[in-house]
């Protein structure tokens, strides 16, 4: 049950919130979300399933709601709060604005930190090695740095040594080139607190601060990285954490991509040959008397891997690649001729990974015991770390390739892709189709409590599609909430579905768009036009840009400049009472914030149906058909529903906003699935032309 202490702290937060915000308007939906989250975390509904799934419409104030519901509960129950987001923008908003504000109104003090992956931090030891031009360690670079780059490295080292920089790549005022950063970035193989020279490294300090923090802000990728390692390796133990997962509609895709693996064949052979040449030298650095059996094991594995990869490349080269240079194995099933070679590559890559890991550990051990100088050990450790990371990935690829499909659940998607960078090379790809069971295994069944939040979790007004994606069930004891936006949609906005000469599948639809878009831009000061394809956007741009120029309208097309510069130009024009129009594709349908007069006219050219063009999407559709389902109704329509809701959500960002949405796709009223899409949209005033 929710304790009196937690209730008291939440009330105190809310009272202080009212006192500190002069124009604060109480929101019933926000208050309800705070209460329901706190009661769910306390186990009031289901002690063994403390999980809340909440769709909160624009304007509910979900960020402040989950801070108010989770942090007081965590502080009173000796738990930590991990907040995970999908975008950098929301991370920064939480870390720089929302949490500092909540920190001021919370009656109990707490520490918070924005956590990043190890590779966002430099390794102080590596940096010191490359900052000195006299003893520069070439093993850390693929090419010797230019003079300007060497000066930058010296500056980085001096600033870090003086305590004026924390070693975080993102906090350095100017961009650092990737090849430079890779040479000095922290990595798990060579940078750990067991070595004296690394105890004061930036990541070690950040990790120490993370361990002390009560609230940790991460992104979905870092969250999944920790869970894949077993949990509690990067972040606190799941059993001690309350996870507040914002932008949760992105979680299934991020989880699937994180579980996938790929490797090129000739590329792997190339670095394996280099490893073969370096193995004896690395064994000597590790002390050949102790390392000889690992050296022998590594060399044996490499002698299996290189011819094995050449043999499998020869077989895969016979496959009929499509026009995109891709061949997907139907139902994820490998032909018999590839099963045994895949098993051999799986075994050999695991053997190589383990053997090199032992050599690496022996070098570390000698360095720790002062049996070898850092000048000799550091290049060897950098080299072994380089190869260990690649062997780890290689092992994952062939373990997944060799894994037999289960009778239960979806198969793995397996495909081969021609390599654009290296002629004649092939990439081998493997990806799961469904990751819900893994999320349940790694997180839902282990966490002390979970809140999943987004403005778009439901598809077609139901949670069932999202539940299937993330491994939940509407009857598993989890709590589900759908909280409407406080906005007065019916009086503030209109949804217009105009008469169109044809539907999107017609060949002359793009020509029809030219005329209709100009018609609905007339008389509007600030417009956003969303296209389903980049090609179509460019076609319309070329057709109407001269007309826009003649009428004195500013036309800003996605890709013509950075997103930040484009939005700044739009804002300046609108604030100067000039007409400005933004053309964008799907990425502009989410996370674009144009409040007030910056957007009053939103035009959507097509219902955003995703065409299953990627091998993973094709494999998923194939699997659903094999199970007797309909991929269009089970995947395409629910996804389109979510994207359409996200798209129309660009119009009203604040309660005083108003405007109109124009949908130039008549299928929403002519097709059977159209009504369900229409019903999932906010309750705009509807204007449907005959």
XYZ file of C-alpha atoms in Angstrom:
690
model
C 0.000 0.000 0.000
C 1.075 3.577 -0.631
C 2.560 4.854 2.635
C 1.467 8.099 4.345
C 5.028 9.436 3.924
C 4.895 9.069 0.136
C 1.426 10.611 -0.037
C 2.619 13.531 2.093
C 5.691 14.137 -0.097
C 3.632 14.041 -3.316
C 1.123 16.525 -1.858
C 3.983 18.795 -0.772
C 5.476 18.666 -4.297
C 2.151 19.574 -5.830
C 1.515 22.446 -3.419
C 4.977 23.918 -4.049
C 4.444 23.486 -7.794
C 1.283 25.601 -7.565
C 3.067 28.240 -5.469
C 6.087 28.524 -7.780
C 4.224 28.718 -11.108
C 2.170 31.951 -11.211
C -0.126 30.821 -14.057
C -0.381 27.181 -12.986
C -3.553 25.445 -14.167
C -4.428 22.173 -12.362
C -4.807 19.314 -14.831
C -7.116 16.505 -13.844
C -5.399 13.992 -16.154
C -1.959 14.861 -14.746
C -3.131 14.442 -11.150
C -4.722 11.121 -12.024
C -1.519 9.908 -13.699
C 0.553 10.821 -10.616
C -1.825 8.931 -8.328
C -2.116 5.855 -10.562
C 1.663 5.607 -11.034
C 2.339 5.886 -7.293
C -0.315 3.265 -6.460
C 1.000 0.908 -9.172
C 4.588 1.207 -7.870
C 3.331 0.552 -4.336
C 1.650 -2.683 -5.497
C -1.867 -1.481 -4.648
C -3.268 -3.116 -7.794
C -0.960 -6.121 -8.238
C 1.969 -6.677 -5.839
C 3.745 -8.989 -8.295
C 3.202 -6.797 -11.371
C 4.051 -3.160 -10.649
C 3.840 -1.941 -14.228
C 1.877 0.977 -15.678
C 1.350 1.668 -19.398
C 0.064 5.219 -19.908
C -0.774 7.039 -23.098
C -0.905 10.712 -22.200
C -1.992 13.160 -24.880
C -0.208 16.435 -25.624
C -0.604 18.929 -22.780
C -1.164 16.396 -19.974
C 2.309 17.074 -18.556
C 3.471 13.471 -18.339
C 7.133 14.276 -17.541
C 6.248 16.178 -14.371
C 3.652 13.500 -13.564
C 6.115 10.593 -13.558
C 8.744 12.635 -11.689
C 6.152 13.429 -9.012
C 4.812 9.881 -8.868
C 8.132 7.985 -8.934
C 10.813 10.049 -7.163
C 9.047 10.516 -3.768
C 8.175 6.800 -3.803
C 11.787 5.839 -4.608
C 13.280 8.103 -1.926
C 10.968 6.644 0.719
C 11.620 3.035 -0.358
C 15.383 3.055 -0.958
C 15.008 2.601 -4.716
C 16.567 4.395 -7.677
C 14.744 5.956 -10.611
C 16.030 5.319 -14.140
C 14.402 7.555 -16.760
C 14.901 6.392 -20.343
C 14.140 8.433 -23.473
C 14.504 7.883 -27.218
C 15.661 11.354 -28.229
C 18.502 13.647 -27.169
C 16.057 16.582 -27.083
C 13.930 15.011 -24.328
C 17.028 13.857 -22.428
C 18.333 17.405 -22.363
C 14.928 18.818 -21.412
C 14.740 16.428 -18.454
C 18.349 16.925 -17.317
C 18.503 20.693 -17.814
C 14.960 21.825 -17.090
C 12.360 19.394 -15.714
C 14.418 17.533 -13.084
C 16.230 20.665 -11.759
C 12.804 22.295 -11.341
C 11.402 19.210 -9.592
C 14.531 19.130 -7.406
C 13.536 22.568 -6.060
C 9.964 21.569 -5.209
C 10.656 18.086 -3.775
C 10.653 18.044 0.049
C 13.411 15.414 0.140
C 16.846 16.100 -1.430
C 18.083 13.810 -4.194
C 20.983 13.590 -6.657
C 20.488 13.144 -10.384
C 22.760 12.546 -13.367
C 22.571 12.271 -17.149
C 24.271 8.937 -17.872
C 26.027 8.187 -21.138
C 27.734 5.174 -22.644
C 31.408 4.570 -22.011
C 32.342 5.594 -25.549
C 31.098 9.160 -25.008
C 34.024 9.648 -22.560
C 37.717 9.874 -23.339
C 40.248 7.660 -21.602
C 42.649 9.935 -19.702
C 45.443 7.369 -19.997
C 45.085 7.044 -23.786
C 44.845 10.820 -24.132
C 48.045 11.337 -22.159
C 49.802 8.842 -24.440
C 48.848 10.638 -27.664
C 49.171 14.218 -26.375
C 52.980 13.878 -26.113
C 54.425 14.095 -29.633
C 57.719 12.628 -28.436
C 56.228 9.307 -27.387
C 53.105 9.206 -29.531
C 51.717 5.704 -29.699
C 50.948 4.870 -33.300
C 48.968 1.758 -32.367
C 46.164 4.015 -31.195
C 45.808 5.578 -34.660
C 45.061 4.152 -38.081
C 46.949 7.161 -39.479
C 49.311 9.679 -37.882
C 47.436 12.800 -36.780
C 47.908 16.040 -38.716
C 49.487 19.017 -36.959
C 46.079 20.639 -36.326
C 44.780 17.360 -34.898
C 47.834 16.971 -32.676
C 47.288 20.493 -31.332
C 43.668 19.575 -30.564
C 44.787 16.420 -28.702
C 47.261 18.502 -26.688
C 44.508 21.007 -25.891
C 42.117 18.220 -24.824
C 44.749 16.761 -22.507
C 45.704 20.108 -20.980
C 42.066 21.080 -20.371
C 41.283 17.672 -18.844
C 44.385 17.796 -16.615
C 43.412 21.259 -15.342
C 39.942 20.041 -14.415
C 38.301 22.403 -16.919
C 36.808 19.570 -19.010
C 35.077 16.406 -17.774
C 36.178 14.193 -20.703
C 32.661 14.040 -22.157
C 32.741 14.335 -25.950
C 29.434 16.218 -25.949
C 30.672 18.909 -23.556
C 33.680 19.892 -25.717
C 32.683 23.149 -27.469
C 33.616 21.990 -31.000
C 33.083 18.678 -32.852
C 35.866 16.089 -32.519
C 36.526 13.994 -35.635
C 35.496 10.342 -35.321
C 38.945 8.896 -36.145
C 40.552 11.075 -33.435
C 37.896 10.251 -30.866
C 38.132 6.504 -31.505
C 41.816 6.643 -30.597
C 41.146 8.188 -27.168
C 37.663 6.879 -26.317
C 37.190 4.734 -23.231
C 36.561 1.038 -23.908
C 35.640 -1.836 -21.630
C 38.711 -3.903 -22.514
C 41.488 -1.428 -21.678
C 39.827 1.061 -19.322
C 38.757 -0.281 -15.955
C 39.255 0.677 -12.335
C 41.413 -2.408 -11.677
C 44.298 -0.610 -13.366
C 45.776 2.275 -11.329
C 46.234 4.518 -14.386
C 42.521 4.295 -15.167
C 40.992 4.897 -11.730
C 40.676 8.615 -12.389
C 39.399 8.264 -15.959
C 36.346 10.389 -16.887
C 34.102 7.352 -17.293
C 35.214 5.964 -13.897
C 34.259 9.305 -12.310
C 30.957 9.395 -14.178
C 30.208 5.812 -13.104
C 30.999 6.694 -9.489
C 28.599 9.654 -9.697
C 25.997 7.383 -11.304
C 26.256 4.896 -8.435
C 25.556 7.686 -5.946
C 22.698 9.275 -7.909
C 19.071 8.691 -6.940
C 17.792 9.537 -10.425
C 19.606 8.500 -13.619
C 18.582 9.762 -17.077
C 19.604 7.483 -19.980
C 18.586 6.734 -23.559
C 16.923 3.512 -24.700
C 20.181 2.218 -26.231
C 22.129 2.544 -22.976
C 19.265 0.946 -21.059
C 19.268 -2.040 -23.421
C 23.077 -2.264 -23.354
C 22.913 -2.717 -19.590
C 20.082 -5.253 -19.786
C 21.878 -7.289 -22.489
C 24.873 -7.528 -20.137
C 22.586 -8.959 -17.438
C 21.506 -5.707 -15.754
C 23.348 -3.847 -13.013
C 26.595 -3.644 -15.033
C 26.291 -0.078 -16.345
C 23.175 1.010 -14.461
C 21.902 -0.031 -11.015
C 20.430 -3.523 -10.538
C 16.934 -3.840 -12.114
C 15.544 -5.165 -8.824
C 16.488 -1.833 -7.190
C 15.151 0.386 -9.970
C 11.920 2.086 -10.906
C 12.104 2.508 -14.700
C 10.242 5.456 -16.205
C 10.388 4.787 -19.957
C 9.338 7.878 -21.897
C 8.824 7.884 -25.685
C 8.080 4.200 -25.105
C 6.661 3.718 -28.612
C 10.290 3.663 -29.831
C 11.338 0.870 -27.468
C 10.389 -2.151 -29.672
C 12.418 -0.889 -32.660
C 15.450 0.054 -30.545
C 15.316 -3.340 -28.787
C 15.097 -5.213 -32.099
C 17.984 -3.270 -33.646
C 20.041 -3.824 -30.493
C 19.548 -7.588 -30.709
C 20.517 -7.730 -34.394
C 24.037 -8.350 -35.697
C 25.893 -8.063 -39.001
C 29.382 -8.497 -40.446
C 31.012 -8.290 -43.871
C 32.884 -11.378 -45.077
C 35.958 -9.930 -46.833
C 36.178 -7.181 -44.208
C 36.358 -9.798 -41.446
C 38.955 -11.839 -43.358
C 41.075 -8.695 -43.714
C 41.276 -7.947 -39.983
C 41.611 -11.643 -39.103
C 44.743 -11.788 -41.268
C 46.137 -8.803 -39.340
C 45.288 -10.521 -36.056
C 47.002 -13.680 -37.293
C 50.194 -11.685 -37.906
C 50.007 -9.930 -34.524
C 49.134 -12.950 -32.334
C 52.674 -14.135 -31.517
C 53.786 -10.587 -30.688
C 50.756 -10.163 -28.387
C 51.516 -13.554 -26.807
C 55.089 -12.445 -26.059
C 53.801 -9.259 -24.433
C 51.489 -11.395 -22.297
C 54.445 -13.716 -21.411
C 54.605 -16.587 -23.899
C 55.257 -19.153 -21.166
C 51.841 -18.456 -19.668
C 50.085 -17.497 -22.877
C 51.315 -20.170 -25.317
C 48.203 -22.351 -25.108
C 45.956 -19.328 -25.720
C 48.165 -18.239 -28.631
C 47.901 -21.747 -30.126
C 44.129 -21.786 -29.600
C 43.730 -18.358 -31.229
C 45.859 -19.298 -34.239
C 43.901 -22.550 -34.691
C 40.617 -20.660 -34.582
C 41.842 -18.106 -37.137
C 42.981 -20.935 -39.444
C 39.417 -22.273 -39.285
C 37.716 -18.889 -39.643
C 39.514 -17.502 -42.699
C 38.977 -20.495 -45.047
C 35.517 -21.015 -43.552
C 34.506 -17.422 -44.379
C 35.958 -17.769 -47.892
C 34.001 -20.970 -48.424
C 30.725 -19.495 -47.191
C 31.282 -16.359 -49.292
C 31.651 -18.544 -52.367
C 28.332 -20.239 -51.577
C 26.527 -16.972 -50.791
C 27.855 -15.362 -53.992
C 25.761 -17.867 -55.965
C 22.521 -16.509 -54.481
C 20.283 -14.434 -56.793
C 20.472 -10.924 -55.264
C 17.553 -8.600 -56.000
C 17.869 -5.116 -57.555
C 18.843 -3.720 -54.124
C 21.689 -6.242 -53.902
C 19.867 -8.261 -51.245
C 18.867 -11.903 -50.764
C 16.604 -12.879 -47.853
C 16.258 -16.479 -46.696
C 12.548 -17.356 -46.763
C 11.143 -17.995 -43.262
C 14.666 -17.372 -41.929
C 15.648 -20.934 -42.887
C 19.211 -21.524 -44.088
C 19.731 -24.125 -46.830
C 21.298 -27.363 -45.606
C 24.614 -26.507 -47.288
C 25.018 -23.435 -45.038
C 24.056 -24.980 -41.692
C 27.286 -26.892 -40.995
C 29.619 -24.019 -42.108
C 27.656 -21.607 -39.896
C 28.065 -23.954 -36.911
C 31.825 -24.167 -37.565
C 32.148 -20.376 -37.770
C 30.142 -20.013 -34.567
C 32.453 -22.429 -32.706
C 35.663 -20.947 -34.148
C 34.695 -17.309 -33.478
C 33.811 -18.168 -29.863
C 37.135 -19.984 -29.451
C 39.069 -17.019 -30.930
C 37.204 -14.525 -28.739
C 37.914 -16.494 -25.563
C 41.588 -17.069 -26.409
C 42.301 -13.427 -27.225
C 40.416 -12.423 -24.067
C 42.816 -14.563 -22.009
C 45.853 -12.980 -23.723
C 44.410 -9.544 -23.034
C 43.859 -10.424 -19.358
C 47.460 -11.660 -19.003
C 48.820 -8.370 -20.415
C 46.606 -6.456 -17.993
C 47.830 -8.650 -15.149
C 51.505 -8.025 -15.993
C 50.849 -4.281 -16.160
C 49.034 -4.310 -12.818
C 51.920 -6.202 -11.182
C 54.507 -3.810 -12.727
C 55.972 -6.764 -14.599
C 55.797 -4.769 -17.827
C 55.968 -1.053 -18.626
C 52.914 0.928 -19.680
C 54.846 2.008 -22.786
C 54.929 -1.639 -23.919
C 51.546 -2.742 -22.555
C 49.335 0.124 -23.738
C 49.743 -0.409 -27.507
C 49.175 -4.156 -27.034
C 46.046 -3.551 -24.951
C 44.742 -1.068 -27.536
C 45.340 -3.640 -30.266
C 43.704 -6.522 -28.409
C 40.748 -4.280 -27.509
C 40.310 -3.457 -31.210
C 40.207 -7.141 -32.182
C 38.143 -8.227 -29.141
C 35.318 -5.869 -30.096
C 35.258 -7.298 -33.608
C 35.455 -10.915 -32.425
C 32.589 -10.261 -30.012
C 30.431 -9.076 -32.913
C 31.574 -11.938 -35.160
C 30.645 -14.465 -32.490
C 27.187 -12.884 -32.151
C 26.599 -12.971 -35.933
C 27.423 -16.652 -36.348
C 25.742 -17.709 -33.102
C 22.520 -16.167 -34.469
C 23.092 -17.558 -37.976
C 23.575 -21.069 -36.573
C 20.658 -20.826 -34.119
C 17.830 -23.132 -35.256
C 14.391 -21.564 -35.570
C 12.077 -22.384 -32.688
C 8.733 -24.089 -33.167
C 7.278 -21.386 -30.911
C 7.380 -17.719 -31.833
C 8.747 -15.880 -34.829
C 11.901 -17.001 -36.657
C 15.008 -14.875 -37.064
C 15.304 -12.769 -40.207
C 18.466 -13.715 -42.111
C 19.697 -12.015 -45.262
C 22.754 -11.229 -47.369
C 23.524 -7.764 -48.761
C 26.079 -6.679 -51.364
C 28.705 -4.396 -49.833
C 28.769 -0.910 -51.367
C 32.143 0.033 -49.880
C 34.036 -3.045 -51.103
C 33.227 -4.568 -54.479
C 32.630 -8.312 -54.342
C 32.123 -8.318 -50.564
C 28.913 -9.427 -48.849
C 27.308 -8.455 -45.559
C 25.606 -11.148 -43.479
C 22.683 -9.835 -41.392
C 20.597 -11.491 -38.661
C 17.763 -9.880 -36.705
C 14.948 -11.059 -34.453
C 11.422 -10.230 -35.597
C 9.859 -10.062 -32.140
C 11.671 -8.969 -28.974
C 8.842 -8.895 -26.442
C 9.908 -12.121 -24.716
C 13.443 -10.722 -24.249
C 12.119 -7.494 -22.725
C 9.976 -9.530 -20.352
C 12.928 -11.725 -19.411
C 15.387 -8.835 -18.973
C 13.157 -6.121 -17.543
C 9.428 -6.541 -16.871
C 9.866 -9.640 -14.696
C 12.860 -8.193 -12.785
C 12.274 -4.474 -12.219
C 11.047 -3.073 -8.901
C 8.549 -1.051 -10.929
C 7.986 0.259 -14.458
C 6.121 3.130 -16.082
C 5.802 3.238 -19.894
C 4.737 6.615 -21.296
C 4.054 8.214 -24.677
C 1.489 10.332 -26.452
C 1.070 7.459 -28.956
C 1.044 3.983 -27.412
C -2.342 2.878 -28.679
C -3.029 1.923 -32.270
C -6.652 2.139 -33.432
C -7.588 3.104 -29.848
C -6.225 -0.155 -28.392
C -3.070 -1.132 -26.488
C -2.964 -4.659 -27.956
C -0.513 -3.858 -30.795
C 1.987 -2.205 -28.409
C 1.590 -5.088 -25.944
C 2.527 -7.637 -28.622
C 5.589 -5.583 -29.553
C 6.991 -5.311 -26.014
C 5.955 -8.657 -24.522
C 3.061 -7.510 -22.340
C -0.533 -8.665 -22.133
C -3.661 -6.675 -21.368
C -4.572 -9.388 -18.852
C -1.179 -9.877 -17.125
C -1.905 -7.574 -14.176
C -0.272 -4.501 -15.723
C -2.194 -1.238 -15.406
C -3.291 0.575 -18.599
C -4.345 4.218 -18.880
C -5.396 6.337 -21.852
C -5.463 9.966 -20.764
C -6.900 12.450 -23.252
C -5.274 15.783 -23.968
C -6.810 18.746 -22.109
C -6.945 20.676 -25.394
C -10.321 21.757 -26.756
C -9.872 20.046 -30.113
C -13.460 20.474 -31.273
C -13.359 24.265 -30.990
C -9.684 24.898 -31.640
C -9.027 22.872 -34.802
C -10.668 21.497 -37.931
C -9.855 18.320 -39.856
C -10.490 18.960 -43.544
C -10.675 16.111 -46.071
C -11.005 17.881 -49.424
C -12.277 16.555 -52.720
C -9.420 14.936 -54.662
C -9.353 13.852 -58.329
C -7.623 10.576 -57.416
C -6.226 8.475 -54.560
C -2.493 8.082 -53.714
C -1.972 4.885 -55.719
C -2.915 6.679 -58.971
C -0.075 7.716 -61.284
C -1.244 11.346 -61.449
C -1.578 11.797 -57.675
C 1.652 13.839 -57.454
C 0.327 16.252 -60.090
C -2.918 16.538 -58.111
C -0.901 17.410 -55.000
C 0.693 20.401 -56.723
C -2.684 22.074 -57.211
C -4.279 21.067 -53.900
C -1.299 22.050 -51.748
C -1.170 25.530 -53.320
C -4.931 25.847 -52.769
C -4.634 25.056 -49.050
C -1.553 27.242 -48.538
C -3.426 30.317 -49.757
C -4.204 32.765 -46.956
C -2.141 30.843 -44.363
C 0.840 32.429 -42.594
C 2.556 29.331 -41.104
C 2.219 25.908 -42.740
C 3.793 22.453 -42.454
C 3.323 19.956 -45.293
C 4.166 16.325 -44.498
C 5.011 13.928 -47.338
C 5.133 10.127 -47.295
C 8.243 10.017 -49.506
C 11.287 12.191 -50.063
C 10.940 11.724 -53.840
C 7.388 13.079 -53.872
C 8.391 16.031 -51.678
C 11.143 16.974 -54.164
C 8.749 16.616 -57.124
C 6.179 18.951 -55.566
C 8.894 21.391 -54.477
C 10.197 21.706 -58.026
C 6.654 22.130 -59.370
C 5.472 24.913 -57.037
C 8.558 26.738 -55.740
C 8.440 29.401 -58.500
C 4.765 30.084 -57.692
C 5.609 30.394 -53.993
C 8.392 32.848 -54.820
C 6.072 34.945 -56.996
C 3.580 35.164 -54.136
C 6.298 36.177 -51.662
C 6.113 32.914 -49.694
C 9.198 31.382 -48.068
C 9.407 27.669 -48.931
C 11.747 25.637 -46.703
C 12.401 22.049 -47.787
C 13.787 19.372 -45.464
C 17.373 18.552 -46.421
C 18.133 21.993 -47.871
C 19.712 22.998 -44.542
C 19.993 21.636 -41.017
C 16.776 21.123 -39.075
C 17.808 23.784 -36.543
C 18.588 26.358 -39.260
C 15.366 25.558 -41.121
C 13.197 26.040 -38.019
C 15.027 29.269 -37.151
C 14.370 30.673 -40.655
C 10.696 29.693 -40.350
C 10.347 31.354 -36.950
C 12.018 34.575 -38.111
C 9.735 34.831 -41.133
C 6.512 34.161 -39.191
C 7.496 36.596 -36.423
C 8.064 39.207 -39.143
C 4.493 38.571 -40.406
C 5.718 36.865 -43.566
C 4.375 33.607 -45.006
C 6.554 30.567 -44.358
C 6.015 26.959 -45.411
C 7.971 23.893 -44.301
C 8.049 20.752 -46.457
C 9.072 17.614 -44.544
C 8.888 13.832 -44.532
C 8.114 11.323 -41.759
C 10.890 12.476 -39.408
C 9.149 15.880 -39.158
C 5.937 14.229 -37.934
C 7.445 13.631 -34.489
C 9.353 15.865 -32.085
C 8.722 19.043 -34.092
C 7.489 21.776 -31.738
C 5.968 24.834 -33.452
C 3.597 26.389 -30.904
C 1.233 29.321 -31.359
C 1.404 31.255 -34.604
C 4.424 29.193 -35.801
C 1.998 26.562 -37.123
C -1.670 27.057 -37.901
C -1.981 25.014 -41.095
C -0.905 21.352 -41.274
C -1.224 19.486 -44.584
C -0.746 15.690 -44.665
C -0.428 14.375 -48.210
C -0.999 10.658 -47.518
C -1.920 8.247 -44.757
C 1.581 7.225 -43.585
C 1.499 3.548 -44.547
C 4.960 2.028 -44.330
C 5.838 -0.190 -47.289
C 7.589 -3.352 -46.001
C 10.797 -2.814 -47.967
C 13.434 -3.785 -45.396
C 14.278 -7.501 -45.079
C 13.129 -7.467 -41.429
C 9.723 -6.011 -42.336
C 9.351 -8.426 -45.260
C 10.232 -11.359 -43.009
C 7.736 -10.213 -40.377
C 4.964 -9.926 -42.972
C 5.882 -13.374 -44.297
C 5.685 -14.850 -40.787
C 2.251 -13.340 -40.108
C 0.942 -14.702 -43.422
C 2.342 -18.145 -42.613
C 0.430 -18.011 -39.302
C -2.782 -17.262 -41.203
C -2.823 -13.528 -40.453
C -3.059 -10.390 -42.551
C 0.142 -8.259 -42.407
C -1.653 -5.179 -43.730
C -4.303 -5.203 -41.021
C -2.000 -6.483 -38.256
C 1.058 -4.294 -38.924
C 0.513 -1.631 -41.599
C -2.816 -0.221 -40.352
C -1.850 -0.043 -36.628
C 1.505 1.573 -37.519
C -0.223 4.056 -39.826
C -2.684 4.894 -37.037
C 0.152 5.744 -34.630
C 2.032 7.810 -37.228
C -1.114 9.689 -38.239
C -1.796 10.595 -34.601
C 1.830 11.753 -34.265
C 1.484 13.825 -37.435
C -1.686 15.665 -36.415
C -0.093 16.199 -33.004
C 2.215 18.810 -34.592
C -0.681 21.315 -34.829
C -1.766 22.042 -31.250
C 1.160 22.281 -28.822
C -0.403 24.584 -26.186
C -3.938 25.069 -24.936
C -4.345 28.434 -26.680
C -3.193 27.111 -30.104
C -5.612 26.761 -33.017
C -5.576 25.855 -36.704
C -6.546 23.241 -39.259
C -5.357 19.831 -40.485
C -5.823 19.024 -44.169
C -5.596 15.340 -45.168
C -5.278 14.873 -48.939
C -5.914 11.115 -48.811
C -9.546 10.133 -49.371
C -8.884 6.505 -48.421
C -9.683 7.500 -44.838
C -13.354 7.725 -45.876
C -13.479 5.329 -48.850
C -11.814 2.211 -47.400
C -13.055 -0.131 -44.684
C -10.037 0.493 -42.467
C -10.467 4.278 -42.854
C -13.119 4.671 -40.169
C -10.905 3.084 -37.511
C -8.064 5.458 -38.487
C -10.440 8.412 -38.327
C -11.778 7.348 -34.925
C -8.252 7.178 -33.493
C -7.632 10.886 -34.216
C -8.387 13.671 -31.723
C -11.998 14.942 -31.822
C -11.415 17.753 -34.318
C -14.338 19.443 -36.010
C -14.579 17.454 -39.262
C -15.117 18.968 -42.687
C -15.463 16.245 -45.331
C -15.927 17.630 -48.818
C -18.064 15.578 -51.248
